[in-house]
Short mmCIF file of C-alpha atoms in Angstrom, two decimals:
data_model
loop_
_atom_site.label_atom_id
_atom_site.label_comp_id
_atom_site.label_asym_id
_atom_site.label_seq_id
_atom_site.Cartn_x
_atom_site.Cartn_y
_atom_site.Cartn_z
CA UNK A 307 18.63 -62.67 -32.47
CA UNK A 308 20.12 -60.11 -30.28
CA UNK A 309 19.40 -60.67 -26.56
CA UNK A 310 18.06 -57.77 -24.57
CA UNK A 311 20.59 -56.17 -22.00
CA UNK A 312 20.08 -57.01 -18.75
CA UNK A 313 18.74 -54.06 -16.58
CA UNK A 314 20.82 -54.01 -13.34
CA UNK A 315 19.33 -52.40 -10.42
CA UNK A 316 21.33 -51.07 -7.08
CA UNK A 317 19.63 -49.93 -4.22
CA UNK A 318 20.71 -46.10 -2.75
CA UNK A 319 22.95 -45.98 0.09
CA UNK A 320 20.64 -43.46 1.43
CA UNK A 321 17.09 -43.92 1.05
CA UNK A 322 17.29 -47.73 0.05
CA UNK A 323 15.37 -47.25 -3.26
CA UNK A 324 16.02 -49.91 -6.10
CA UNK A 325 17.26 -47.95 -9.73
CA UNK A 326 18.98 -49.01 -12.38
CA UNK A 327 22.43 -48.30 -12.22
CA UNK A 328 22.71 -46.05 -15.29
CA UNK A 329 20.52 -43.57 -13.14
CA UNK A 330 22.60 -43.69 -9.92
CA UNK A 331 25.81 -42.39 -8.69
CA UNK A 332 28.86 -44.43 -7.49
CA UNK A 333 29.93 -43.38 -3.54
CA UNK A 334 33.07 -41.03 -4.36
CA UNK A 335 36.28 -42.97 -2.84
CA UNK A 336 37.86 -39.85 -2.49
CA UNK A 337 38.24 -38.87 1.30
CA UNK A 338 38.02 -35.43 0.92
CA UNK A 339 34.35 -35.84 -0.81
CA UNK A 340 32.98 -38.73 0.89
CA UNK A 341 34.19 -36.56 4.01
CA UNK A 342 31.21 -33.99 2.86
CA UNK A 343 28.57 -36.50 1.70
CA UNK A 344 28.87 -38.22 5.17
CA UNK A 345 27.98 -34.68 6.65
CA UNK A 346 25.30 -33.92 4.63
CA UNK A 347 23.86 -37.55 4.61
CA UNK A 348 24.62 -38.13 8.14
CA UNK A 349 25.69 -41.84 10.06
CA UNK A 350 23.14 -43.66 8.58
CA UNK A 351 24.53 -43.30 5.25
CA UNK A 352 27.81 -43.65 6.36
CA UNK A 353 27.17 -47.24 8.05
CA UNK A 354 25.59 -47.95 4.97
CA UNK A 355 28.46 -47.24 2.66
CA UNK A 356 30.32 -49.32 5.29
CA UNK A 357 28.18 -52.38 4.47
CA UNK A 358 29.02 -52.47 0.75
CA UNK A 359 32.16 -52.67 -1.64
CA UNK A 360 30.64 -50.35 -4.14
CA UNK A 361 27.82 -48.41 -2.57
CA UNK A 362 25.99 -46.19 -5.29
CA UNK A 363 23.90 -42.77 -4.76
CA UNK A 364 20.34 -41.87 -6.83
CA UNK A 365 20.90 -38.90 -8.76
CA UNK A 366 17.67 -37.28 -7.32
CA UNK A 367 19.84 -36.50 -4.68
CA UNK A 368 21.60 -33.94 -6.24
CA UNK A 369 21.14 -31.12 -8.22
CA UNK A 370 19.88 -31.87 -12.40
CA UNK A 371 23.89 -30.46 -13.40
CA UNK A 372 25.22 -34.07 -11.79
CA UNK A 373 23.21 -36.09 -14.51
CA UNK A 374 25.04 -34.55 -17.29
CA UNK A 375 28.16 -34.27 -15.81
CA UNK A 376 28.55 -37.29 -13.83
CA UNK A 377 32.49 -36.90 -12.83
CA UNK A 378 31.76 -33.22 -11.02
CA UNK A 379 32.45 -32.71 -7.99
CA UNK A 380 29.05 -31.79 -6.76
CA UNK A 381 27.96 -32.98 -3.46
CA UNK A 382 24.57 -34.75 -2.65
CA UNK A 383 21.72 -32.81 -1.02
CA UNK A 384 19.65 -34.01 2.05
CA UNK A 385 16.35 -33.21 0.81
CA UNK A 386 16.23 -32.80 -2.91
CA UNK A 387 14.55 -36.38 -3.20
CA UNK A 388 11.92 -36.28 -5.48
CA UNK A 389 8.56 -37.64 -4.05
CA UNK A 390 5.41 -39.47 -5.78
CA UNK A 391 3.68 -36.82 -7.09
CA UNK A 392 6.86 -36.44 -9.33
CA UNK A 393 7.50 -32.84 -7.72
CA UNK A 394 11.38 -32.11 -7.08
CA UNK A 395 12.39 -29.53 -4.73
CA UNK A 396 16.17 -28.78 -5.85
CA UNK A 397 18.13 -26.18 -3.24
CA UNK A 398 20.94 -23.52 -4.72
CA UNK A 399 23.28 -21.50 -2.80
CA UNK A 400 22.16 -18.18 -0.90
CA UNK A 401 23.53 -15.81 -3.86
CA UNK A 402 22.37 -12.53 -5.61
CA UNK A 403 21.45 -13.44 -9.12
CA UNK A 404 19.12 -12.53 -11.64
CA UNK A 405 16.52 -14.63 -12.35
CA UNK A 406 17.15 -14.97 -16.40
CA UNK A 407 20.60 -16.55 -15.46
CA UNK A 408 19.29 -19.16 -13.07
CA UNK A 409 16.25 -20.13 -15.75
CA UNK A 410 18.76 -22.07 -18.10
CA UNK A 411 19.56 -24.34 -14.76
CA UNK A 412 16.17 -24.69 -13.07
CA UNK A 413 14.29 -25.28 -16.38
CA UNK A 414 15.24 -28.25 -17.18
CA UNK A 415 13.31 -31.17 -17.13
CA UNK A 416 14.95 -33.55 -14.47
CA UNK A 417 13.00 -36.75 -16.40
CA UNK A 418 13.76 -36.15 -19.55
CA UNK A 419 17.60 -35.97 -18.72
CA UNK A 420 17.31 -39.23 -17.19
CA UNK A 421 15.86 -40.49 -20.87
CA UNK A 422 19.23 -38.43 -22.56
CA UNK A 423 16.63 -35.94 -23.98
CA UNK A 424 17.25 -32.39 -23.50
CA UNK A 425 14.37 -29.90 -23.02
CA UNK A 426 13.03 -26.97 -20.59
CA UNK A 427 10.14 -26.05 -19.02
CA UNK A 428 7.65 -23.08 -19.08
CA UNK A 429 7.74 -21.90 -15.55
CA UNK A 430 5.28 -19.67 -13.39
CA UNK A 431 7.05 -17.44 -10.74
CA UNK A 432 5.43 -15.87 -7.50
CA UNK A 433 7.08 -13.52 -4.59
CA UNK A 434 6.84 -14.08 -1.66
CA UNK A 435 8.46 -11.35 0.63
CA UNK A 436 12.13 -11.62 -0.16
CA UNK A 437 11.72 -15.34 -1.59
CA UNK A 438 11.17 -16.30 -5.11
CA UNK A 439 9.00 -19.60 -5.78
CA UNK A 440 8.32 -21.06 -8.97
CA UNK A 441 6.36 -23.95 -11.03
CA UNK A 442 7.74 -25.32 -14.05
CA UNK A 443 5.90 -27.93 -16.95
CA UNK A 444 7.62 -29.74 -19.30
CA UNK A 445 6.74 -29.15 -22.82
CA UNK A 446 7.36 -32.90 -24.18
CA UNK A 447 6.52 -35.52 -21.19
CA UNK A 448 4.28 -32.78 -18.99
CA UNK A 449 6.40 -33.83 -15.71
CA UNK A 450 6.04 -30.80 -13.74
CA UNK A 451 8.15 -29.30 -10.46
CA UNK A 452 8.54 -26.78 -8.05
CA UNK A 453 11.89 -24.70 -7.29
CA UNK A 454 12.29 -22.10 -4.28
CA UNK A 455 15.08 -19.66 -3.14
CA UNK A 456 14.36 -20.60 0.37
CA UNK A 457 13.34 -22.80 2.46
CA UNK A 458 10.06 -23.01 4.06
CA UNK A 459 9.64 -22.89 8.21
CA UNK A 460 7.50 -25.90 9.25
CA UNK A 461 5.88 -24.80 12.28
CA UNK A 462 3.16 -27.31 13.20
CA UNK A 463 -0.90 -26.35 13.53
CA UNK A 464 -0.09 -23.12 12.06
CA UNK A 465 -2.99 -21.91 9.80
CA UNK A 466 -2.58 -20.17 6.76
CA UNK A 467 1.05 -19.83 4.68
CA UNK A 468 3.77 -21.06 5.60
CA UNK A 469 6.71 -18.49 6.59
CA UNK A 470 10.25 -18.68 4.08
CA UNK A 471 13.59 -19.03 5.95
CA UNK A 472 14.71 -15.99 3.97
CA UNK A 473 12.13 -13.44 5.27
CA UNK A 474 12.57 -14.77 8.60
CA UNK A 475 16.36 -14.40 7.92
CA UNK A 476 15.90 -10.76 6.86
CA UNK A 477 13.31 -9.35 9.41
CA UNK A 478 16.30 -10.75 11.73
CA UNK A 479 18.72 -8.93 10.66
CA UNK A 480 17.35 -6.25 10.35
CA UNK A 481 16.62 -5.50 14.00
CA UNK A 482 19.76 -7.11 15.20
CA UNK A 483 21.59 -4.35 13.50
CA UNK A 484 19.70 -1.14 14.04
CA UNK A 485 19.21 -0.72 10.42
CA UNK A 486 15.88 1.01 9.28
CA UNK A 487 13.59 -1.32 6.84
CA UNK A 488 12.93 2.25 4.46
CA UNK A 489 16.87 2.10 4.09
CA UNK A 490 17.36 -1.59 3.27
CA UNK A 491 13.83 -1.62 1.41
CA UNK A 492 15.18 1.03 -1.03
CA UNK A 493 18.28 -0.60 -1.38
CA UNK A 494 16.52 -3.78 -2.48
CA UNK A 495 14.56 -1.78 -4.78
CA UNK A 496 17.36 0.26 -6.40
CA UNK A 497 19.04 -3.30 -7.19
CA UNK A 498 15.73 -4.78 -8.32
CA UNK A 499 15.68 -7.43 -5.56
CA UNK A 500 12.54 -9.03 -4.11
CA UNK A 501 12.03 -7.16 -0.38
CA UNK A 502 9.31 -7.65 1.99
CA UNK A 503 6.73 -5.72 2.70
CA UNK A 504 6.95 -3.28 5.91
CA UNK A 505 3.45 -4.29 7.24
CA UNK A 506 4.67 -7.89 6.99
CA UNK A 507 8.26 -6.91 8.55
CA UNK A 508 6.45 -5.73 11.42
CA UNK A 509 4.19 -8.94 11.65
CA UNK A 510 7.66 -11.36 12.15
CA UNK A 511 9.12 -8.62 14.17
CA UNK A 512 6.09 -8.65 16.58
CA UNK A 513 4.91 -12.83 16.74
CA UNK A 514 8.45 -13.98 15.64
CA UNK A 515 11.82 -11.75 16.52
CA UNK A 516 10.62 -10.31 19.10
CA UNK A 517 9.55 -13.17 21.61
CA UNK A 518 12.56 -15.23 20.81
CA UNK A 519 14.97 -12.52 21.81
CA UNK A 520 12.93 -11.71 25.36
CA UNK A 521 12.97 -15.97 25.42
CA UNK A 522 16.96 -15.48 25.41
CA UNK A 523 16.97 -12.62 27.37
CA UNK A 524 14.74 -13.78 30.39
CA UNK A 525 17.05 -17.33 30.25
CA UNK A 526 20.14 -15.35 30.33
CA UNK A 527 18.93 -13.01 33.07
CA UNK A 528 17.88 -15.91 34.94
CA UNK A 529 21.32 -17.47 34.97
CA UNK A 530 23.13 -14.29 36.14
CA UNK A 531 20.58 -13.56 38.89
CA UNK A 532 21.39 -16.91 39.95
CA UNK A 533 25.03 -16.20 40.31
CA UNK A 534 24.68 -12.90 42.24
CA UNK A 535 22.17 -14.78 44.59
CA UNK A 536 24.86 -17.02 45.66
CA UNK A 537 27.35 -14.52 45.90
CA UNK A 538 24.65 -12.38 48.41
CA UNK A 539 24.55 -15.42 50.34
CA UNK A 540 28.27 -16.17 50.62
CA UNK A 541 29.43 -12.60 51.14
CA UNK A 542 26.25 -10.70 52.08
CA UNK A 543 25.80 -8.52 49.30
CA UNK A 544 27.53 -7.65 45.61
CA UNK A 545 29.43 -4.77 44.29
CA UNK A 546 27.64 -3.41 41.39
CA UNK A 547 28.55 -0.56 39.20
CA UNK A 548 26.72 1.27 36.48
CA UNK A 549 27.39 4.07 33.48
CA UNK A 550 25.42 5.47 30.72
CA UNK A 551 25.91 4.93 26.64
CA UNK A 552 24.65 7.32 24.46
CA UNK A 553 23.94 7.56 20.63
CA UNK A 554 26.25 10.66 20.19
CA UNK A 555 28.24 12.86 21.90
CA UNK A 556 27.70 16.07 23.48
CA UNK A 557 24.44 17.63 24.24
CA UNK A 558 22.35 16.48 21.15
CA UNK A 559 22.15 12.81 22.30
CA UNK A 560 18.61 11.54 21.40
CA UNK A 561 18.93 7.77 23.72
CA UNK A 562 20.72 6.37 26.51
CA UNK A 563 21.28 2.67 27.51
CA UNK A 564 22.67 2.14 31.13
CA UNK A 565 23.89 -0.35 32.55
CA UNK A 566 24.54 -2.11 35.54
CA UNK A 567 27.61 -4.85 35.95
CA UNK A 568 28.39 -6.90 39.00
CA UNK A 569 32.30 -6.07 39.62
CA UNK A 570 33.93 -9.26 39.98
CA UNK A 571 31.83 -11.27 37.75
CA UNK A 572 31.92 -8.87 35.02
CA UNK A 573 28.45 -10.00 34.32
CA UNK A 574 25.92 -7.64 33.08
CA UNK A 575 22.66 -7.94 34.90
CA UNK A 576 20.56 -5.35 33.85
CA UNK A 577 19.89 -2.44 32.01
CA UNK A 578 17.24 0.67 30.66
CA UNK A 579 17.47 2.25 27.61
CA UNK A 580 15.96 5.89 27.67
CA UNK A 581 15.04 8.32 25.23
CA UNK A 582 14.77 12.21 25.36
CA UNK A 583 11.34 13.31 24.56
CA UNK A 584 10.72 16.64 22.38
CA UNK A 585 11.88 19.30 23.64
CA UNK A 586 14.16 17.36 26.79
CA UNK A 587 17.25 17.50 28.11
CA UNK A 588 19.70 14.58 27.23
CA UNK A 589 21.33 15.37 30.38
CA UNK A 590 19.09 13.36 32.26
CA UNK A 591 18.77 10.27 30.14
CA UNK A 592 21.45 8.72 32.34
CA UNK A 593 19.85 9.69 35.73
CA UNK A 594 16.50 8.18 34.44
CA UNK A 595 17.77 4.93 33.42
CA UNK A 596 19.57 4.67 36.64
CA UNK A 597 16.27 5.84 38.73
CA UNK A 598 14.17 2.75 36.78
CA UNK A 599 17.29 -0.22 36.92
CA UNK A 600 18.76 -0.07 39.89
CA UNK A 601 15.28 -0.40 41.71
CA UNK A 602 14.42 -3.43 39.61
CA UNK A 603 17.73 -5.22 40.46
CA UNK A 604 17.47 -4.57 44.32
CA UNK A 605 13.93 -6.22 44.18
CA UNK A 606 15.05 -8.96 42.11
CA UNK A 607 17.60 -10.02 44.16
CA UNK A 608 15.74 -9.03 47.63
CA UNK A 609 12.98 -12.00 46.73
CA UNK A 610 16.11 -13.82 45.44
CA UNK A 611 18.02 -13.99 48.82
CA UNK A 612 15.51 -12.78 51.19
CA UNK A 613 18.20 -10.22 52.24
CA UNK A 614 16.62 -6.38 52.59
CA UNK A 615 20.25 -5.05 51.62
CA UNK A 616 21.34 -7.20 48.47
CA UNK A 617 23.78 -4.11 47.10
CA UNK A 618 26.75 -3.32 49.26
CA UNK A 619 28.18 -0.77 47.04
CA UNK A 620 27.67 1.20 43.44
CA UNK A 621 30.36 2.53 41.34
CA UNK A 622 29.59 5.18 38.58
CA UNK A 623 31.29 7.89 37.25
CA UNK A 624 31.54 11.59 38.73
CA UNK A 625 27.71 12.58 37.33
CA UNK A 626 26.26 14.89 39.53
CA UNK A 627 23.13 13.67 38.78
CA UNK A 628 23.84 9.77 39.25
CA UNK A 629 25.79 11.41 42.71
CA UNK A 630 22.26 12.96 43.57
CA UNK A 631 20.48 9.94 42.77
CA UNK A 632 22.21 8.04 45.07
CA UNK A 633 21.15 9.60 48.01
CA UNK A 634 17.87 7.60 47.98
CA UNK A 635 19.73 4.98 48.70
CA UNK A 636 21.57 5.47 51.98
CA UNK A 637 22.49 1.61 52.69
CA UNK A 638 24.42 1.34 49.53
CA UNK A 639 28.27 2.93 49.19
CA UNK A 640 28.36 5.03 46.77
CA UNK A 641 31.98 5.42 45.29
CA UNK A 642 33.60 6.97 42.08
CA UNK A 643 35.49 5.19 39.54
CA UNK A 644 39.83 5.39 39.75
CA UNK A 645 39.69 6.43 36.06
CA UNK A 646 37.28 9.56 36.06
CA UNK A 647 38.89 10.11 39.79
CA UNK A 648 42.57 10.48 39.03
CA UNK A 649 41.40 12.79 35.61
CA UNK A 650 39.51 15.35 37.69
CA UNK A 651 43.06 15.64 39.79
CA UNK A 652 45.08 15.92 36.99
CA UNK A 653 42.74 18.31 35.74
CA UNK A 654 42.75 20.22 38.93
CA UNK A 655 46.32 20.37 38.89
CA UNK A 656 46.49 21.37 35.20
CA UNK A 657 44.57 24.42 35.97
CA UNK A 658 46.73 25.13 38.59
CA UNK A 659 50.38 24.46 37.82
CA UNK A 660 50.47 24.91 33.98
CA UNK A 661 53.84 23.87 33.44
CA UNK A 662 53.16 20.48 35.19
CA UNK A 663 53.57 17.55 32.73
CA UNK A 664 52.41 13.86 33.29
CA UNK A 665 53.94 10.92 32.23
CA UNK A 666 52.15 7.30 32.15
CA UNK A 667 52.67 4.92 34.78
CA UNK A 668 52.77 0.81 34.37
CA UNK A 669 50.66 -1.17 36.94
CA UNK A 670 52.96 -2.60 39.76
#
């Protein structure tokens, strides 16, 4: 009679769960690789591996190409363990691809590979925003699983669905760079991508984006303010200066963003963005943003210090209007920048002596 083989079972370096050994993966002993796994895995695996000569890996930590190509050098996954309700959630690389070419990968049946049997699933597929979830069910053993291009946000007590990495990712970066969502929405149409909707860009913009970046901002603020408090109470007062950025040049500039930097910090510690209404004058953008800023920083630091002169002095550039702005505030020096200073001589004495020529100097 011939004797049954003997099932040996190995438990995971990772999540300690007994297998049989055909189904698991030896630790790689190459340094490079095991380098990765322990950074994925993190120390607990590592002290585990530690512990024994020939640690070994379950396969439903990686991703369904390891188990029929064993030797490949494809890392292990932190959460693509399958759980008890036999439901795998398997994690690919942020990449543009068509869905038809990732079907022959995500299709498969991950326990009927483990059997040596080859067959795919019949899978549902949903959009959500700019993510892409679907549901698969195996023809021949009816082991079903779930596969997402993202990953899902877990904020706690929230009702309702749950909010994808990938739209959160998007609506991001989208108003970090100043690009319009009819722009990148038609872009995503015109190469057949899944987009999200506007009404739900403006949604994550408004309970999302928007509060972490004033979160940042106030923190930030905070710690500058800070600074220029102790500098008031050191030296009895700071050396600010301030100048305008606009959109375009010339007269046709539609918003302004000034400024106002602290001199020898080099910190920024405040600024007002204006825009010209209908019909307006850009010309003024920079006196109004000055008008609504500098007021707000001289309060700030006023309950800050206690001191009713925070500002010694303001430096800005030689705008009349900015000049005639700063006669509200008699306590504070007004001065005028060396670099729009020495031009308006140079210019002067263009005008006058036209066969002067100047030639750059080096700092001493």
């Amino acid at each position: 009679m011939s004797s049954q083989s003997r099932v040996v079972r190995r438990n995971c370096a990772f999540c300690a769960k007994a297998e049989n050994r055909k189904q698991m993966i030896p630790v790689t002993k190459n340094k490079e690789q095991l380098l990765v796994w322990n950074q994925r895995l993190g120390a607990e695996f590592q002290e585990n591996c530690e512990k024994t000569i020939t640690p070994y890996l379950c396969l439903s930590h990686f991703l369904r190409k390891k188990a029929e190509f064993p030797r490949s050098k494809i890392s292990p996954y932190l959460n693509t363990c399958a759980n008890e309700d036999n439901v795998s959630l398997y994690q690919i690389s942020k990449v543009i691809c068509d869905t038809e070419l990732l079907m022959p990968h995500i299709s498969k049946c991950w326990e009927c590979l483990k059997s040596g049997k080859h067959s795919s699933g019949v899978g549902c597929f949903c959009r959500r925003g700019a993510a892409v979830t679907a549901i698969f069910k195996c023809s021949i053993c009816a082991n079903t699983w779930k596969w997402s291009s993202s990953d899902i946000v877990d904020i706690p007590s929230k009702p309702g669905p749950k909010q994808f990495e990938i739209n959160l990712s998007l609506s991001s970066a989208l108003l970090t760079s100043g690009n319009a969502f009819t722009k990148v929405s038609s872009l995503f149409k015109t190469l057949k991508m899944p987009c999200i909707s506007n009404r739900r860009y403006q949604e994550i913009e408004k309970f999302y984006i928007r509060p972490a970046i004033k979160n940042v901002y106030e923190l930030q603020k905070k710690e500058v303010m800070t600074i220029l408090s102790e500098k008031v109470d050191k030296d009895g007062g700071v050396h600010l200066s301030g100048d305008g950025q606009f959109d375009s040049r010339g007269y046709s500039a539609y918003i302004c963003r000034f400024s106002i930097m602290d001199v020898q910090s080099k910190l920024l510690v405040d600024f007002e963005t204006s825009r010209k209404p209908r019909g307006g004058n850009s010309m003024i953008l920079e006196k109004s943003g000055h008008e609504l800023c500098l007021p707000r920083v001289i309060v700030d630091l006023q309950l800050l210090t206690g001191i009713d002169h925070p500002v010694l002095s303001f430096t800005t550039d030689r705008c009349v209007n900015l000049t005639q702005a700063m006669k509200n505030y008699p306590s504070i020096h007004h001065y005028y920048d060396s670099w729009h200073w020495i031009r308006s001589i140079r210019k002067e004495i263009g005008e006058k002596y036209n066969q002067v020529q100047f030639r750059p100097m080096k700092p001493w």
